[in-house]
């Protein structure tokens, strides 16, 4: 959806009038971030009459809400600290979606939720723990909720196919159940790394190592010199031997920052080397004219709603990496500052004047809009304000210690076979939806090959 050149020119003038981003000045950063957040919350259902708390408007899925809340927690920590109204909005939204069993598998999302969706919510609530957001209830802390996500995901580890790994889907009826994907496994790795550091518990390091080694055995990443290239996944039918080699920024993000948490916690130099190898590929691939770009689909304008949001998680992960491995700050500095400046100047569109665009190298707003554009702009801006003073908390540095290593394990949701009372019509609907998404991904990749 591109507007005409004349409109773009008008937007360009608006930009120079209203967006001044000085990344060295926190007030300036927060001013830019706050207008982006304002645009983002236009999509929030929870403020609307009869809307569901914790959800964003269609066509955005449940997982997008988890993605959004993670960034909003950071926005709170950097720009709204002490604003009880804002904190309450975060707590209500995130806790409302915890589901009946407090494991982020709400039964009414069982036609859409995969391991990756649950894991992205896990990132948000772990962020809440690490940023000292007030606890949601006396029985549940953010850290115990994260453990429930971790435990239920980890229990789905499937040795029966491809030598291990998580499948994409949790539920048998969703298509993609026969696919093992990198992002689901990456999120298990990522959450394990964060829990290890937060709780000072080596057992989680062992899980992270198991995932990392399996990813290698199955060929989901490839190592060549200083490069570590991460691919999308494979079907279990032929024992995961036919790897889909598409590259997505958020997969790089969750593995990279997972390595950074592990390095920061264990001080084992191997994790730092791995982090640097991932950065080497990431910042040379996810880039266009020096600005961060979802390179697998953006140049051909083929990114779907999901893909248009990936840079938000990617940016969040890059930001925290610069804190956990301080020497990566310099390596990532130009990439992050240029991208943030490009993103900020793109946030000048739409009828509200705070709508962000997709192409950050474009002067002004490029006419593309959505929740993904808002989230990505917000997080790349915030990735630049991280310092050692904003290092994620751990119990040792004062984080809440109400952990529960058994959380989630008493429920049935961690099995792959939980039967819910849904009609076959619903099942068919879910299948068609996933098929459409797959068709778009595959269509996109075929187009790229041509
Ligand atoms: C606190 O957050 C609310 C939104 O939840 C916002 O309306 C208000 O302006 C914020 N207060 C300050 C002082 O920024
Ligand atoms: C789904 O379930 C949650 C509770 O887990 C509830 O708050 C929400 O209203 C339900 N509906 C939707 C559309 O999320
Ligand atoms: C399936 O793949 C896994 C991981 O690469 C490997 O360890 C296992 O030996 C393979 N099994 C068969 C039957 O080829
Ligand atoms: C871990 O992160 C903290 C906070 O940024 C930093 O001061 C410390 O040097 C890091 N540890 C290592 C081993 O790099
Ligand atoms: C976390 O927040 C509480 C108030 O809710 C405060 O008392 C405590 O000092 C904070 N801890 C850290 C480490 O910032
Ligand atoms: C957990 O934190 C509370 C409050 O900060 C403290 O009183 C308690 O001793 C801690 N428990 C453990 C096991 O560290
Ligand atoms: C460490 O975590 C594991 C896995 O959740 C748990 O079984 C174990 O009890 C924990 N160890 C400690 C000392 O808390």
CSV table of C-alpha atoms in Angstrom, one decimal, residues 17 60 110 163-164 189 214 225 265 281 298 325 347-348 370 397 399 425 430 435 445-446:
chain,number,residue,atom,x,y,z
A,17,UNK,CA,9.1,19.2,11.5
A,60,UNK,CA,-3.2,-9.6,14.8
A,110,UNK,CA,-5.8,-23.5,20.8
A,163,UNK,CA,16.7,-37.0,17.1
A,164,UNK,CA,15.0,-34.4,19.3
A,189,UNK,CA,17.0,-22.1,24.3
A,214,UNK,CA,20.5,-30.6,18.5
A,225,UNK,CA,34.5,-19.6,9.5
A,265,UNK,CA,26.1,-16.0,33.5
A,281,UNK,CA,25.8,-13.0,9.6
A,298,UNK,CA,11.1,-6.9,2.5
A,325,UNK,CA,28.4,-8.7,26.3
A,347,UNK,CA,7.0,7.3,12.1
A,348,UNK,CA,5.2,10.3,10.7
A,370,UNK,CA,0.5,-1.9,11.1
A,397,UNK,CA,20.9,-8.3,41.9
A,399,UNK,CA,15.0,-9.6,41.3
A,425,UNK,CA,-15.4,-27.2,11.3
A,430,UNK,CA,-7.4,-23.7,11.6
A,435,UNK,CA,-2.2,-23.5,4.9
A,445,UNK,CA,10.4,-18.2,-1.2
A,446,UNK,CA,9.6,-19.6,-4.7
